[in-house]
PDB file of C-alpha atoms in Angstrom:
ATOM      1  CA  ASP Y   1      70.880  79.074  95.946  1.00  0.00           C
ATOM      2  CA  ALA Y   2      74.201  77.282  95.738  1.00  0.00           C
ATOM      3  CA  GLY Y   3      77.186  79.336  96.662  1.00  0.00           C
ATOM      4  CA  VAL Y   4      80.845  79.210  95.389  1.00  0.00           C
ATOM      5  CA  THR Y   5      82.242  75.562  95.530  1.00  0.00           C
ATOM      6  CA  GLN Y   6      85.790  74.978  94.975  1.00  0.00           C
ATOM      7  CA  SER Y   7      87.557  71.303  94.552  1.00  0.00           C
ATOM      8  CA  PRO Y   8      89.569  69.938  95.810  1.00  0.00           C
ATOM      9  CA  THR Y   9      89.506  70.681  99.533  1.00  0.00           C
ATOM     10  CA  HIS Y  10      93.297  70.001 100.211  1.00  0.00           C
ATOM     11  CA  LEU Y  11      96.022  68.809  98.147  1.00  0.00           C
ATOM     12  CA  ILE Y  12      99.435  67.755  98.728  1.00  0.00           C
ATOM     13  CA  LYS Y  13     102.285  68.279  95.896  1.00  0.00           C
ATOM     14  CA  THR Y  14     106.083  67.993  95.714  1.00  0.00           C
ATOM     15  CA  ARG Y  15     108.399  70.728  94.268  1.00  0.00           C
ATOM     16  CA  GLY Y  16     108.285  70.615  90.567  1.00  0.00           C
ATOM     17  CA  GLN Y  17     104.926  69.204  90.143  1.00  0.00           C
ATOM     18  CA  GLN Y  18     101.889  70.987  88.627  1.00  0.00           C
ATOM     19  CA  VAL Y  19      98.385  71.358  89.858  1.00  0.00           C
ATOM     20  CA  THR Y  20      94.776  72.296  88.615  1.00  0.00           C
ATOM     21  CA  LEU Y  21      92.569  73.686  91.246  1.00  0.00           C
ATOM     22  CA  ARG Y  22      88.760  74.362  90.447  1.00  0.00           C
ATOM     23  CA  CYS Y  23      85.765  76.588  91.066  1.00  0.00           C
ATOM     24  CA  SER Y  24      82.376  76.816  90.401  1.00  0.00           C
ATOM     25  CA  PRO Y  25      80.672  80.407  91.065  1.00  0.00           C
ATOM     26  CA  LYS Y  26      77.592  81.100  92.470  1.00  0.00           C
ATOM     27  CA  SER Y  27      74.305  80.578  90.467  1.00  0.00           C
ATOM     28  CA  GLY Y  28      73.888  83.897  88.291  1.00  0.00           C
ATOM     29  CA  HIS Y  29      77.534  85.081  88.498  1.00  0.00           C
ATOM     30  CA  ASP Y  30      79.729  85.477  85.598  1.00  0.00           C
ATOM     31  CA  THR Y  31      83.111  86.530  87.018  1.00  0.00           C
ATOM     32  CA  VAL Y  32      85.456  84.682  88.821  1.00  0.00           C
ATOM     33  CA  SER Y  33      88.704  86.007  90.654  1.00  0.00           C
ATOM     34  CA  TRP Y  34      91.439  83.894  92.168  1.00  0.00           C
ATOM     35  CA  TYR Y  35      93.115  84.983  95.290  1.00  0.00           C
ATOM     36  CA  GLN Y  36      96.624  83.442  97.417  1.00  0.00           C
ATOM     37  CA  GLN Y  37      96.279  83.601 100.940  1.00  0.00           C
ATOM     38  CA  ALA Y  38      99.241  82.606 102.717  1.00  0.00           C
ATOM     39  CA  LEU Y  39      99.314  81.541 106.366  1.00  0.00           C
ATOM     40  CA  GLY Y  40      98.559  84.574 108.782  1.00  0.00           C
ATOM     41  CA  GLN Y  41      98.250  87.053 105.526  1.00  0.00           C
ATOM     42  CA  GLY Y  42      95.576  88.824 103.701  1.00  0.00           C
ATOM     43  CA  PRO Y  43      94.591  87.108 100.465  1.00  0.00           C
ATOM     44  CA  GLN Y  44      96.576  88.413  97.356  1.00  0.00           C
ATOM     45  CA  PHE Y  45      95.014  88.816  93.996  1.00  0.00           C
ATOM     46  CA  ILE Y  46      96.223  86.127  91.433  1.00  0.00           C
ATOM     47  CA  PHE Y  47      93.582  87.323  88.563  1.00  0.00           C
ATOM     48  CA  GLN Y  48      90.210  87.527  87.310  1.00  0.00           C
ATOM     49  CA  TYR Y  49      88.269  85.907  84.617  1.00  0.00           C
ATOM     50  CA  TYR Y  50      85.368  87.417  82.674  1.00  0.00           C
ATOM     51  CA  GLU Y  51      83.885  86.144  79.402  1.00  0.00           C
ATOM     52  CA  GLU Y  52      86.293  83.710  79.190  1.00  0.00           C
ATOM     53  CA  GLU Y  53      89.203  86.158  79.190  1.00  0.00           C
ATOM     54  CA  GLU Y  54      91.814  87.134  81.937  1.00  0.00           C
ATOM     55  CA  ARG Y  55      90.561  90.678  82.709  1.00  0.00           C
ATOM     56  CA  GLN Y  56      92.967  91.817  85.020  1.00  0.00           C
ATOM     57  CA  ARG Y  57      96.054  90.143  86.797  1.00  0.00           C
ATOM     58  CA  GLY Y  58      98.016  90.734  90.006  1.00  0.00           C
ATOM     59  CA  ASN Y  59     101.957  90.299  90.124  1.00  0.00           C
ATOM     60  CA  PHE Y  60     102.180  86.589  90.044  1.00  0.00           C
ATOM     61  CA  PRO Y  61     104.354  84.852  87.750  1.00  0.00           C
ATOM     62  CA  ASP Y  62     103.270  82.986  84.484  1.00  0.00           C
ATOM     63  CA  ARG Y  63     103.400  79.885  86.443  1.00  0.00           C
ATOM     64  CA  PHE Y  64     100.289  80.831  87.467  1.00  0.00           C
ATOM     65  CA  SER Y  65      97.554  80.580  84.602  1.00  0.00           C
ATOM     66  CA  GLY Y  66      93.967  80.121  84.514  1.00  0.00           C
ATOM     67  CA  HIS Y  67      90.908  79.454  82.564  1.00  0.00           C
ATOM     68  CA  GLN Y  68      87.228  80.122  82.394  1.00  0.00           C
ATOM     69  CA  PHE Y  69      84.488  77.922  80.616  1.00  0.00           C
ATOM     70  CA  PRO Y  70      81.676  78.876  78.895  1.00  0.00           C
ATOM     71  CA  ASN Y  71      79.485  78.017  82.196  1.00  0.00           C
ATOM     72  CA  TYR Y  72      81.753  80.453  83.908  1.00  0.00           C
ATOM     73  CA  SER Y  73      83.362  77.913  85.915  1.00  0.00           C
ATOM     74  CA  SER Y  74      87.128  78.192  86.184  1.00  0.00           C
ATOM     75  CA  GLU Y  75      90.444  76.560  86.626  1.00  0.00           C
ATOM     76  CA  LEU Y  76      93.553  77.773  88.346  1.00  0.00           C
ATOM     77  CA  ASN Y  77      96.804  76.111  87.168  1.00  0.00           C
ATOM     78  CA  VAL Y  78     100.109  76.280  88.882  1.00  0.00           C
ATOM     79  CA  ASN Y  79     103.249  74.731  87.142  1.00  0.00           C
ATOM     80  CA  ALA Y  80     106.798  73.923  88.519  1.00  0.00           C
ATOM     81  CA  LEU Y  81     105.583  74.160  92.262  1.00  0.00           C
ATOM     82  CA  LEU Y  82     107.695  75.813  94.743  1.00  0.00           C
ATOM     83  CA  LEU Y  83     107.759  75.636  98.377  1.00  0.00           C
ATOM     84  CA  GLY Y  84     106.541  78.941  98.465  1.00  0.00           C
ATOM     85  CA  ASP Y  85     103.234  78.242  96.774  1.00  0.00           C
ATOM     86  CA  SER Y  86     101.760  76.450  99.518  1.00  0.00           C
ATOM     87  CA  ALA Y  87      98.853  78.471 100.626  1.00  0.00           C
ATOM     88  CA  LEU Y  88      95.157  78.651 100.582  1.00  0.00           C
ATOM     89  CA  TYR Y  89      93.805  79.462  97.203  1.00  0.00           C
ATOM     90  CA  LEU Y  90      90.306  81.262  97.432  1.00  0.00           C
ATOM     91  CA  CYS Y  91      88.136  81.489  94.399  1.00  0.00           C
ATOM     92  CA  ALA Y  92      85.552  84.579  94.135  1.00  0.00           C
ATOM     93  CA  SER Y  93      82.571  85.110  92.305  1.00  0.00           C
ATOM     94  CA  SER Y  94      80.493  87.997  90.983  1.00  0.00           C
ATOM     95  CA  LEU Y  95      78.191  89.269  88.511  1.00  0.00           C
ATOM     96  CA  THR Y  96      79.930  92.327  86.629  1.00  0.00           C
ATOM     97  CA  GLY Y  97      77.706  95.169  85.902  1.00  0.00           C
ATOM     98  CA  VAL Y  98      75.348  94.263  88.672  1.00  0.00           C
ATOM     99  CA  SER Y  99      76.520  93.287  91.675  1.00  0.00           C
ATOM    100  CA  ASP Y 100      79.845  94.925  93.280  1.00  0.00           C
ATOM    101  CA  THR Y 101      80.558  92.239  95.509  1.00  0.00           C
ATOM    102  CA  GLN Y 102      82.833  88.993  95.424  1.00  0.00           C
ATOM    103  CA  TYR Y 103      81.601  86.109  97.246  1.00  0.00           C
ATOM    104  CA  PHE Y 104      84.240  83.746  98.160  1.00  0.00           C
ATOM    105  CA  GLY Y 105      84.388  79.645  98.276  1.00  0.00           C
ATOM    106  CA  PRO Y 106      86.036  77.528 100.950  1.00  0.00           C
ATOM    107  CA  GLY Y 107      89.078  77.169  99.437  1.00  0.00           C
ATOM    108  CA  THR Y 108      91.571  74.772  98.390  1.00  0.00           C
ATOM    109  CA  ARG Y 109      94.766  74.323 100.944  1.00  0.00           C
ATOM    110  CA  LEU Y 110      97.682  73.420  98.730  1.00  0.00           C
ATOM    111  CA  THR Y 111     100.653  71.978 100.615  1.00  0.00           C
ATOM    112  CA  VAL Y 112     103.724  71.650  98.801  1.00  0.00           C
ATOM    113  CA  LEU Y 113     106.415  69.440  99.966  1.00  0.00           C
TER     114      LEU Y 113
ATOM    115  CA  ALA Q   1      99.664 102.881  95.426  1.00  0.00           C
ATOM    116  CA  GLN Q   2      96.756 101.434  97.271  1.00  0.00           C
ATOM    117  CA  LYS Q   3      97.164  99.837 100.647  1.00  0.00           C
ATOM    118  CA  VAL Q   4      95.066  98.712 103.744  1.00  0.00           C
ATOM    119  CA  THR Q   5      96.274  98.778 107.361  1.00  0.00           C
ATOM    120  CA  GLN Q   6      94.845  96.533 110.132  1.00  0.00           C
ATOM    121  CA  ALA Q   7      97.197  97.594 113.470  1.00  0.00           C
ATOM    122  CA  GLN Q   8      95.597  95.096 115.514  1.00  0.00           C
ATOM    123  CA  THR Q   9      96.910  91.600 114.630  1.00  0.00           C
ATOM    124  CA  GLU Q  10      94.754  89.882 117.572  1.00  0.00           C
ATOM    125  CA  ILE Q  11      92.133  91.128 119.676  1.00  0.00           C
ATOM    126  CA  SER Q  12      90.658  88.850 122.997  1.00  0.00           C
ATOM    127  CA  VAL Q  13      87.671  90.022 124.896  1.00  0.00           C
ATOM    128  CA  VAL Q  14      85.418  88.456 127.253  1.00  0.00           C
ATOM    129  CA  GLU Q  15      81.808  87.918 125.766  1.00  0.00           C
ATOM    130  CA  LYS Q  16      79.491  90.624 125.772  1.00  0.00           C
ATOM    131  CA  GLU Q  17      82.152  93.076 125.738  1.00  0.00           C
ATOM    132  CA  ASP Q  18      82.242  95.693 122.889  1.00  0.00           C
ATOM    133  CA  VAL Q  19      85.198  95.667 120.427  1.00  0.00           C
ATOM    134  CA  THR Q  20      86.363  97.626 117.521  1.00  0.00           C
ATOM    135  CA  LEU Q  21      88.385  96.629 114.893  1.00  0.00           C
ATOM    136  CA  ASP Q  22      90.354  99.483 113.289  1.00  0.00           C
ATOM    137  CA  CYS Q  23      91.271  99.849 109.576  1.00  0.00           C
ATOM    138  CA  VAL Q  24      92.935 102.657 107.762  1.00  0.00           C
ATOM    139  CA  TYR Q  25      93.603 102.368 104.145  1.00  0.00           C
ATOM    140  CA  GLU Q  26      95.273 104.556 101.452  1.00  0.00           C
ATOM    141  CA  THR Q  27      94.277 105.480  97.566  1.00  0.00           C
ATOM    142  CA  ARG Q  28      94.851 108.358  95.246  1.00  0.00           C
ATOM    143  CA  ASP Q  29      91.397 107.430  93.935  1.00  0.00           C
ATOM    144  CA  THR Q  30      88.138 109.415  94.347  1.00  0.00           C
ATOM    145  CA  THR Q  31      85.991 106.635  93.864  1.00  0.00           C
ATOM    146  CA  TYR Q  32      86.937 103.705  95.731  1.00  0.00           C
ATOM    147  CA  TYR Q  33      84.987 100.984  97.567  1.00  0.00           C
ATOM    148  CA  LEU Q  34      85.639  99.428 101.312  1.00  0.00           C
ATOM    149  CA  PHE Q  35      84.682  96.161 102.432  1.00  0.00           C
ATOM    150  CA  TRP Q  36      84.703  93.915 105.502  1.00  0.00           C
ATOM    151  CA  TYR Q  37      85.016  90.185 105.363  1.00  0.00           C
ATOM    152  CA  LYS Q  38      84.962  87.446 108.216  1.00  0.00           C
ATOM    153  CA  GLN Q  39      87.029  84.413 108.351  1.00  0.00           C
ATOM    154  CA  PRO Q  40      85.978  81.780 110.563  1.00  0.00           C
ATOM    155  CA  PRO Q  41      88.489  78.852 111.019  1.00  0.00           C
ATOM    156  CA  SER Q  42      86.847  76.749 108.280  1.00  0.00           C
ATOM    157  CA  GLY Q  43      88.678  79.230 105.962  1.00  0.00           C
ATOM    158  CA  GLU Q  44      85.974  80.741 103.691  1.00  0.00           C
ATOM    159  CA  LEU Q  45      85.496  84.681 103.484  1.00  0.00           C
ATOM    160  CA  VAL Q  46      82.044  85.874 104.667  1.00  0.00           C
ATOM    161  CA  PHE Q  47      81.004  89.267 103.352  1.00  0.00           C
ATOM    162  CA  LEU Q  48      80.002  91.801 105.859  1.00  0.00           C
ATOM    163  CA  ILE Q  49      79.736  94.929 104.251  1.00  0.00           C
ATOM    164  CA  ARG Q  50      80.426  96.982 101.387  1.00  0.00           C
ATOM    165  CA  ARG Q  51      80.582 100.729 101.335  1.00  0.00           C
ATOM    166  CA  ASN Q  52      81.483 103.336  98.666  1.00  0.00           C
ATOM    167  CA  SER Q  53      83.686 106.480  99.125  1.00  0.00           C
ATOM    168  CA  PHE Q  54      80.463 108.658  98.576  1.00  0.00           C
ATOM    169  CA  ASP Q  55      78.697 107.283 101.110  1.00  0.00           C
ATOM    170  CA  GLU Q  56      79.971 108.352 104.521  1.00  0.00           C
ATOM    171  CA  GLN Q  57      76.823 107.509 106.595  1.00  0.00           C
ATOM    172  CA  ASN Q  58      77.474 104.969 109.236  1.00  0.00           C
ATOM    173  CA  GLU Q  59      75.791 101.572 109.297  1.00  0.00           C
ATOM    174  CA  ILE Q  60      74.213  99.505 111.874  1.00  0.00           C
ATOM    175  CA  SER Q  61      73.330  95.710 111.136  1.00  0.00           C
ATOM    176  CA  GLY Q  62      72.336  94.237 114.324  1.00  0.00           C
ATOM    177  CA  ARG Q  63      75.101  93.838 116.497  1.00  0.00           C
ATOM    178  CA  TYR Q  64      77.629  95.107 113.825  1.00  0.00           C
ATOM    179  CA  SER Q  65      78.316  99.055 113.045  1.00  0.00           C
ATOM    180  CA  TRP Q  66      80.990 100.540 110.705  1.00  0.00           C
ATOM    181  CA  ASN Q  67      82.421 103.800 111.026  1.00  0.00           C
ATOM    182  CA  PHE Q  68      83.502 105.605 107.780  1.00  0.00           C
ATOM    183  CA  GLN Q  69      85.387 108.590 108.126  1.00  0.00           C
ATOM    184  CA  LYS Q  70      87.023 110.239 104.696  1.00  0.00           C
ATOM    185  CA  SER Q  71      88.903 112.658 106.930  1.00  0.00           C
ATOM    186  CA  THR Q  72      91.009 110.134 108.601  1.00  0.00           C
ATOM    187  CA  SER Q  73      90.838 107.248 105.375  1.00  0.00           C
ATOM    188  CA  SER Q  74      89.410 105.032 108.260  1.00  0.00           C
ATOM    189  CA  PHE Q  75      86.670 102.198 108.020  1.00  0.00           C
ATOM    190  CA  ASN Q  76      86.459 100.956 111.260  1.00  0.00           C
ATOM    191  CA  PHE Q  77      83.989  97.910 112.470  1.00  0.00           C
ATOM    192  CA  THR Q  78      82.335  97.750 116.051  1.00  0.00           C
ATOM    193  CA  ILE Q  79      80.784  94.704 117.493  1.00  0.00           C
ATOM    194  CA  THR Q  80      78.588  95.170 120.383  1.00  0.00           C
ATOM    195  CA  ALA Q  81      77.913  92.830 123.034  1.00  0.00           C
ATOM    196  CA  SER Q  82      80.352  90.206 121.451  1.00  0.00           C
ATOM    197  CA  GLN Q  83      79.781  86.410 121.577  1.00  0.00           C
ATOM    198  CA  VAL Q  84      81.777  83.481 120.995  1.00  0.00           C
ATOM    199  CA  VAL Q  85      80.446  82.947 117.490  1.00  0.00           C
ATOM    200  CA  ASP Q  86      82.340  86.040 116.716  1.00  0.00           C
ATOM    201  CA  SER Q  87      85.478  84.612 117.272  1.00  0.00           C
ATOM    202  CA  ALA Q  88      87.346  84.686 113.492  1.00  0.00           C
ATOM    203  CA  VAL Q  89      89.755  86.848 111.541  1.00  0.00           C
ATOM    204  CA  TYR Q  90      88.214  89.956 110.209  1.00  0.00           C
ATOM    205  CA  PHE Q  91      89.571  91.553 106.857  1.00  0.00           C
ATOM    206  CA  CYS Q  92      89.119  94.899 105.527  1.00  0.00           C
ATOM    207  CA  ALA Q  93      89.526  95.228 102.101  1.00  0.00           C
ATOM    208  CA  LEU Q  94      89.774  98.088  99.109  1.00  0.00           C
ATOM    209  CA  SER Q  95      88.551  98.105  95.473  1.00  0.00           C
ATOM    210  CA  GLU Q  96      89.228 101.026  93.149  1.00  0.00           C
ATOM    211  CA  TYR Q  97      86.440  99.337  91.162  1.00  0.00           C
ATOM    212  CA  GLY Q  98      83.056  98.270  92.477  1.00  0.00           C
ATOM    213  CA  GLY Q  99      84.422  95.090  93.634  1.00  0.00           C
ATOM    214  CA  SER Q 100      83.106  92.714  90.847  1.00  0.00           C
ATOM    215  CA  GLN Q 101      85.286  94.329  88.244  1.00  0.00           C
ATOM    216  CA  GLY Q 102      88.592  94.764  90.276  1.00  0.00           C
ATOM    217  CA  ASN Q 103      90.699  93.295  92.477  1.00  0.00           C
ATOM    218  CA  LEU Q 104      90.393  93.149  96.142  1.00  0.00           C
ATOM    219  CA  ILE Q 105      93.385  94.697  98.369  1.00  0.00           C
ATOM    220  CA  PHE Q 106      93.320  93.335 101.658  1.00  0.00           C
ATOM    221  CA  GLY Q 107      94.756  94.138 105.214  1.00  0.00           C
ATOM    222  CA  LYS Q 108      96.530  91.441 106.979  1.00  0.00           C
ATOM    223  CA  GLY Q 109      93.333  90.681 109.034  1.00  0.00           C
ATOM    224  CA  THR Q 110      92.605  91.218 112.665  1.00  0.00           C
ATOM    225  CA  LYS Q 111      91.986  87.869 114.633  1.00  0.00           C
ATOM    226  CA  LEU Q 112      89.267  88.189 117.301  1.00  0.00           C
ATOM    227  CA  SER Q 113      89.120  85.788 119.835  1.00  0.00           C
ATOM    228  CA  VAL Q 114      85.821  86.125 122.256  1.00  0.00           C
ATOM    229  CA  LYS Q 115      86.176  83.965 125.483  1.00  0.00           C
ATOM    230  CA  PRO Q 116      83.322  82.908 127.452  1.00  0.00           C
TER     231      PRO Q 116
END
């Protein structure tokens, strides 16, 4: 049973560039959530996707956007990168209405220079 | 507003010692859910336990045990006879929904180092 997978593992970008991160949910899950974890901090909720729509959003600017595909996989896009966007980006999947637990992937480490 | 506080930033113990990680939460909701996750150096958050606000029974799973007390808004985690493999950052989290339909609010984590 495949768990949550994310790609790429690491990414280096420069200020002002755009980046796309990808997530495939655990088999059977239909909901994907994205979190940003700065060094030494707990993860912070960015947004959650269900049925290809953004269901809930945290306190992040519009530079952060996402998408969910019919196969439940998801992308996180960040435009106009800032140095402060450097973090570990975690994807979590769950099954709405059945499983109330979010299972996390290994994350993508983004470094903005 | 919801908030999770893990006052212990770092804890260091010697193998076989017992250790308790503290978690205090704030919420105005009567229905909520509490979680513990483990984050080893690899970075992936590993789910340990989920507890809803109506279930105050303590739980034991092998060397792990959890003490949930609504009266003090605490959900503490104890590792008995710690092992080197327990070394990781541990996060307590709160959700006003079941977890699948809402966001998780995390504490800042407690870094546990278990020395041989």
